[in-house]
Protein backbone atom coordinates (compact mmCIF):
# COMPACT_ATOMS: atom_id res chain seq x y z
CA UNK A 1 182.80 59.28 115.00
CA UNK A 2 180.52 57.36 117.53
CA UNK A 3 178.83 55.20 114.91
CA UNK A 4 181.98 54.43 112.51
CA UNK A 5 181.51 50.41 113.07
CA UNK A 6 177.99 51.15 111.36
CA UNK A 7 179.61 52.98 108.37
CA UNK A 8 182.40 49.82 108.01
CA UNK A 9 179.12 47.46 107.55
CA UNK A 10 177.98 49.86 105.24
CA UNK A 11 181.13 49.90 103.50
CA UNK A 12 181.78 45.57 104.09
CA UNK A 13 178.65 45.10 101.94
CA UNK A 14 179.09 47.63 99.09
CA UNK A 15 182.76 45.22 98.78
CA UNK A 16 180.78 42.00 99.12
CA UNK A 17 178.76 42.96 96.22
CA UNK A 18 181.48 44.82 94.40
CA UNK A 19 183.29 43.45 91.08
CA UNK A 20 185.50 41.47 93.09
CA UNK A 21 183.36 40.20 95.79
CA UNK A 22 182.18 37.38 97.26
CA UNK A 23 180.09 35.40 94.90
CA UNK A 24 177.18 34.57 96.82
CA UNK A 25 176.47 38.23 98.02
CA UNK A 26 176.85 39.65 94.44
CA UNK A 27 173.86 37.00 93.31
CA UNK A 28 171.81 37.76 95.81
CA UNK A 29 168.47 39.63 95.09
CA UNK A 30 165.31 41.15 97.29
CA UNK A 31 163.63 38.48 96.06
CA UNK A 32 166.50 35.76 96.89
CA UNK A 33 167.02 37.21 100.20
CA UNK A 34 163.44 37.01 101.66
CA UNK A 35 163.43 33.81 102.94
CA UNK A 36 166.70 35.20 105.43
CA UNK A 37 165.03 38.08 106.49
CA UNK A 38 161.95 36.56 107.86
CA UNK A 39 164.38 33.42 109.23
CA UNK A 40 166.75 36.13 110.93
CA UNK A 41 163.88 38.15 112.54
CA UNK A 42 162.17 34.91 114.06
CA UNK A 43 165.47 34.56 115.63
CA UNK A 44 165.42 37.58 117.17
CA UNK A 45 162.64 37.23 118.70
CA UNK A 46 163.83 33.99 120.17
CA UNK A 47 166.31 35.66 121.42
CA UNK A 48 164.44 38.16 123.44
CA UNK A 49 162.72 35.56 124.74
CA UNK A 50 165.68 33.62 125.78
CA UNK A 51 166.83 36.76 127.70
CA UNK A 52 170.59 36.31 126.92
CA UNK A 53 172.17 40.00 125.79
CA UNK A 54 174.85 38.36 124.23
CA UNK A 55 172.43 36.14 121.71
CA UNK A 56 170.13 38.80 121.31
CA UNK A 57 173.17 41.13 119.96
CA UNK A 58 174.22 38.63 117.68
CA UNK A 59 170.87 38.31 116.07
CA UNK A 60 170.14 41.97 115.98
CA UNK A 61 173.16 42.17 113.72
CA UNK A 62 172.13 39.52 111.89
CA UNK A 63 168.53 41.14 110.70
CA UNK A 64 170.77 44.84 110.21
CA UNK A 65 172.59 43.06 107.55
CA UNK A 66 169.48 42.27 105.92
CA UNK A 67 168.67 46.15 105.84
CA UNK A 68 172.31 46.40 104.73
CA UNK A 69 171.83 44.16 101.87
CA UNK A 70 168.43 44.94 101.09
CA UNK A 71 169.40 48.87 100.76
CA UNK A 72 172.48 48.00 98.73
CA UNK A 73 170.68 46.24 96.19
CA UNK A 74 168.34 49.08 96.07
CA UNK A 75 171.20 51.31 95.39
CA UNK A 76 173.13 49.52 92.49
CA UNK A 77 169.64 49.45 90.85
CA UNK A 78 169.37 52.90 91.47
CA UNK A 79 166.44 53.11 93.17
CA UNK A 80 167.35 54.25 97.07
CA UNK A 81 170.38 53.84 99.51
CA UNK A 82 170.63 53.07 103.43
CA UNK A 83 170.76 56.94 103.86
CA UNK A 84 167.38 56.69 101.83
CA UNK A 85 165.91 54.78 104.19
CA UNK A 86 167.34 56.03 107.54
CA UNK A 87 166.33 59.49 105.93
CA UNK A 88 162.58 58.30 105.32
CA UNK A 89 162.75 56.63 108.65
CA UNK A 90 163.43 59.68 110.57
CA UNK A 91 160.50 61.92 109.05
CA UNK A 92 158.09 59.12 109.86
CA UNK A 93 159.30 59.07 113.82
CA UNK A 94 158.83 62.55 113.73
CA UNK A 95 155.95 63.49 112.01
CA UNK A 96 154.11 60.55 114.38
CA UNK A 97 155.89 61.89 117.58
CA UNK A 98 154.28 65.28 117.56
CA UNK A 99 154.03 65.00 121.58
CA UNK A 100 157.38 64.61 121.45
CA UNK A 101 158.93 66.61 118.76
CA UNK A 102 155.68 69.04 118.41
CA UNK A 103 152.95 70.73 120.60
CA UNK A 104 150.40 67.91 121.01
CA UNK A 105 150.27 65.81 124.28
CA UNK A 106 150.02 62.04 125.23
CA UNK A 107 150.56 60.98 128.88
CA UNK A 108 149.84 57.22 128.04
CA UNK A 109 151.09 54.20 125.42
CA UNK A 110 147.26 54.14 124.56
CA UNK A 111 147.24 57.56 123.91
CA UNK A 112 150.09 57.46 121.47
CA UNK A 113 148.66 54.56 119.76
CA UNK A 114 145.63 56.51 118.98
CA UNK A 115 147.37 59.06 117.43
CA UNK A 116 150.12 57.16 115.73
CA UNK A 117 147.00 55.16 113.88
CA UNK A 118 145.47 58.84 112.83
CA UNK A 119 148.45 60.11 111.61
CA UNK A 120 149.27 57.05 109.86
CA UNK A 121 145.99 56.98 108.15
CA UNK A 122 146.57 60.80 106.96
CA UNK A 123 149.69 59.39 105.75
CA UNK A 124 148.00 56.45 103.72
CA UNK A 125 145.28 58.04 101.85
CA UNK A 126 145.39 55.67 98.90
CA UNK A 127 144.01 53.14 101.30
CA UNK A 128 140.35 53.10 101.00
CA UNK A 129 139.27 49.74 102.97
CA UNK A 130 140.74 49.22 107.11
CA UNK A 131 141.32 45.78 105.33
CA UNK A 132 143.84 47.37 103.15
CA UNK A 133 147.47 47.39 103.84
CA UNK A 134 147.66 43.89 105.72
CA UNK A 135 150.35 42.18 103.95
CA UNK A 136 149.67 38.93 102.28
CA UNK A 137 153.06 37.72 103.33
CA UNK A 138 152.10 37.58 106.93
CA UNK A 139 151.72 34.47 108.86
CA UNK A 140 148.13 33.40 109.02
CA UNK A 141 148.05 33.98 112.78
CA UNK A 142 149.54 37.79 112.70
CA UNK A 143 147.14 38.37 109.64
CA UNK A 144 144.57 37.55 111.99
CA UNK A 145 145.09 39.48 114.96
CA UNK A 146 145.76 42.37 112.38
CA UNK A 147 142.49 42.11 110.40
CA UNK A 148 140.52 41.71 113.84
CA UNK A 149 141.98 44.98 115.03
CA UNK A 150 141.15 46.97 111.96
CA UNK A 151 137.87 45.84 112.41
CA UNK A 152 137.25 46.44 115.84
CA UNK A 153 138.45 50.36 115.33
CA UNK A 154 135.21 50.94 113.30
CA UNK A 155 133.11 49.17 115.43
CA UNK A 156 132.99 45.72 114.59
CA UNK A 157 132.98 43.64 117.96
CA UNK A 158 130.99 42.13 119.73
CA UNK A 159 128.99 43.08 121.99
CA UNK A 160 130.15 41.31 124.73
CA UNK A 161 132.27 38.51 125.57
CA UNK A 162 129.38 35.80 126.13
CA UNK A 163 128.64 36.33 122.25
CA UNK A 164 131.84 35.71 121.02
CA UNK A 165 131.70 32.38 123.15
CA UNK A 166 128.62 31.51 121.65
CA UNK A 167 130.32 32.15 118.22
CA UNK A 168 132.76 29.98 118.84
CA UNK A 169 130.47 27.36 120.02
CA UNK A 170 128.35 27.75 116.68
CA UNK A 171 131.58 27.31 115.15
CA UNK A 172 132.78 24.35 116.47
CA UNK A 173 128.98 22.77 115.83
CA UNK A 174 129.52 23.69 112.14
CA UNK A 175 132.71 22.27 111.95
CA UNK A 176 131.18 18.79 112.68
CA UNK A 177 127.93 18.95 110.92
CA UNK A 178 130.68 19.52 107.87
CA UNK A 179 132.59 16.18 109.64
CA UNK A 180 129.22 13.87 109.69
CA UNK A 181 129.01 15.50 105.98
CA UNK A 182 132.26 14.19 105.25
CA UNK A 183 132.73 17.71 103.25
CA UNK A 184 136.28 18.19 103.05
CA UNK A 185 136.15 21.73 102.12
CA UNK A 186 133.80 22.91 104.50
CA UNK A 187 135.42 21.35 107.23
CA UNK A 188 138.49 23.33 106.12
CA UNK A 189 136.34 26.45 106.21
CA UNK A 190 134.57 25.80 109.43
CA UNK A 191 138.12 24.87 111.22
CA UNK A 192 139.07 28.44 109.77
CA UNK A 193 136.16 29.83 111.06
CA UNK A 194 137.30 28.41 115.07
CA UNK A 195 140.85 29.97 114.98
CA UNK A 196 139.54 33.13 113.10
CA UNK A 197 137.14 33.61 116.33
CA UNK A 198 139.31 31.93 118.75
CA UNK A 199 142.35 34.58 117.41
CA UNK A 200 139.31 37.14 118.96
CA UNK A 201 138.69 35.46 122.07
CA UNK A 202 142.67 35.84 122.67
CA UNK A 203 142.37 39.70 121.75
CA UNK A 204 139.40 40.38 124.21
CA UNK A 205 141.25 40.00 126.88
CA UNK A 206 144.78 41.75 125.20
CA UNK A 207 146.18 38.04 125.26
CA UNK A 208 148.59 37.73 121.90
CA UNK A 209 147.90 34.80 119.73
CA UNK A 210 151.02 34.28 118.36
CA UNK A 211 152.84 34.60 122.09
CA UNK A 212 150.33 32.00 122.89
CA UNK A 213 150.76 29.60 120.68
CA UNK A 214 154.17 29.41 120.77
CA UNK A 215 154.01 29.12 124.50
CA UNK A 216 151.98 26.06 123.80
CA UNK A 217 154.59 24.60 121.38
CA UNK A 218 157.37 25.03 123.68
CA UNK A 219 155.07 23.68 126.61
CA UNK A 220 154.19 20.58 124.63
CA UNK A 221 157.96 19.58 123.52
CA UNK A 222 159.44 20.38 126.61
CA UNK A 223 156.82 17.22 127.98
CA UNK A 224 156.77 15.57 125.06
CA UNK A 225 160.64 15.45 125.71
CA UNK A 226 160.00 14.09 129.74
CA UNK A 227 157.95 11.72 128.08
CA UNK A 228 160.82 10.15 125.97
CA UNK A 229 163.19 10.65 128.78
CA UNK A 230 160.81 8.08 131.05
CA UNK A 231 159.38 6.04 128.59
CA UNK A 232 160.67 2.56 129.29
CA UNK A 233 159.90 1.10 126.28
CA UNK A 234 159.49 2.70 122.66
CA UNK A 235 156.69 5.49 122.41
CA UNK A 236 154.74 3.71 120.18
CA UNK A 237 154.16 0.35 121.79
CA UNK A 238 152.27 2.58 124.14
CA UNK A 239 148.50 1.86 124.59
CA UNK A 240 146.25 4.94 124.31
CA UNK A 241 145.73 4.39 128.54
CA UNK A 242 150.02 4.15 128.75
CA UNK A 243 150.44 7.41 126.92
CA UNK A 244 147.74 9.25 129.26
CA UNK A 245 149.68 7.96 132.17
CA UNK A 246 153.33 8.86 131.28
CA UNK A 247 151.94 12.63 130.13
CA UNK A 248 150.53 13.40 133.32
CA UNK A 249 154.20 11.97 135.06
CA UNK A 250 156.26 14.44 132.58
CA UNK A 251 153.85 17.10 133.71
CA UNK A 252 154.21 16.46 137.61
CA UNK A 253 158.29 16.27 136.68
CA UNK A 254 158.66 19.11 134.96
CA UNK A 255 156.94 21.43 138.00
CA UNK A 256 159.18 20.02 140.25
């Protein structure tokens, strides 16, 4: 059988949770197990974007035991298996593939998008609001770009791009009025206010948030890094003038 490793898994994890298994898988729960899912499939992503096949297989496995587990649990409390879910899995491809396994046509990615979301909202008629559906798990920043999209399908944008400046502008104006205030909470809401807009700004021009900010991470350790590397005395006996200085030489040494 071509896929017979994938049936061993299957069968590893039914032991590991079996009578005389390994007592850490058999008191594991979904609830337990959460915290690993969203830690494996963050290092996924890391790496795809380290671009080494070998890491990137690792971690894939990885986040398939966590479907694995997740689907064995399910099935000892008799509520679904894994061939539950590949099962359910398979429908959904096809029933939003019908240009592929129907008679409707899409020549582009934007053109399947459009039709994945209609057939996806015939699917989800309970829903009643675009805001519904946007899981309160996510990270603030995906939530974000999530909620703006929804939005934006029924119309709400702005009108153009100058606007959305100005928003941001008014924003940042708010968020200091709130400072000279000395309102904590407001400045809490106004600071929400600037990413909530700024999150827009970034979608405007098809620029992803989340890609972007952790570009900007990684940017700023990598020189905060040179910095510590050419420091000649401890970082903070540094004057405010010091620091400025031995940025801007980690910067020039790192685009060498």
């Amino acid at each position: 059988m071509k896929y017979k490793e994938l049936e061993k898994l299957i069968g590893i994890v039914e032991t590991l949770r079996g009578e005389n298994g390994c007592p850490w898988d058999k008191a594991q729960t979904h609830e337990s197990l959460t915290p690993n899912m969203l830690e494996e499939a963050y290092e996924a992503v890391e790496a795809i974007k380290e671009r080494k096949p070998e890491h990137l297989r690792e971690e894939l496995g990885d986040v398939l035991l966590q479907v694995v587990l997740h689907s064995q649990i399910a099935s000892e409390e008799g509520d679904y298996d894994i061939e539950n879910v590949a099962r359910e899995l398979n429908e959904k491809l096809i029933h939003r593939h019908p240009h592929i396994f129907g008679n409707d046509h899409a020549d582009t990615p934007e053109e399947v998008l459009k039709k994945w979301d209609e057939l996806k909202q015939e699917e989800k008629k309970e829903r009643k609001s675009q805001m519904d559906g946007i899981p309160k798990t996510f990270p603030a920043l995906m939530a974000c770009q999530k909620i703006s999209k929804r939005a934006i399908k029924v119309g709400f944008e702005w009108d153009k791009v100058e606007t959305l400046k100005e928003c941001i502008d008014s924003e940042y104006d708010e968020f200091f009025e709130a400072v000279r205030n000395n309102d904590k909470d407001s400045m809490e809401d106004e600071m929400g206010d600037i990413f909530f807009a700024t999150v827009n700004l970034a979608r405007w021009y098809n620029i992803d948030a989340e890609q972007a900010l952790l570009r900007a991470n990684d940017k700023f350790m990598k020189r905060f890094r040179k910095m510590e590397e050419l420091a000649v005395k401890p970082l903070n006996e540094y004057s405010f003038e010091e620091y400025d200085q031995l940025w801007k030489q980690a910067k020039k040494e790192l685009k060498k």
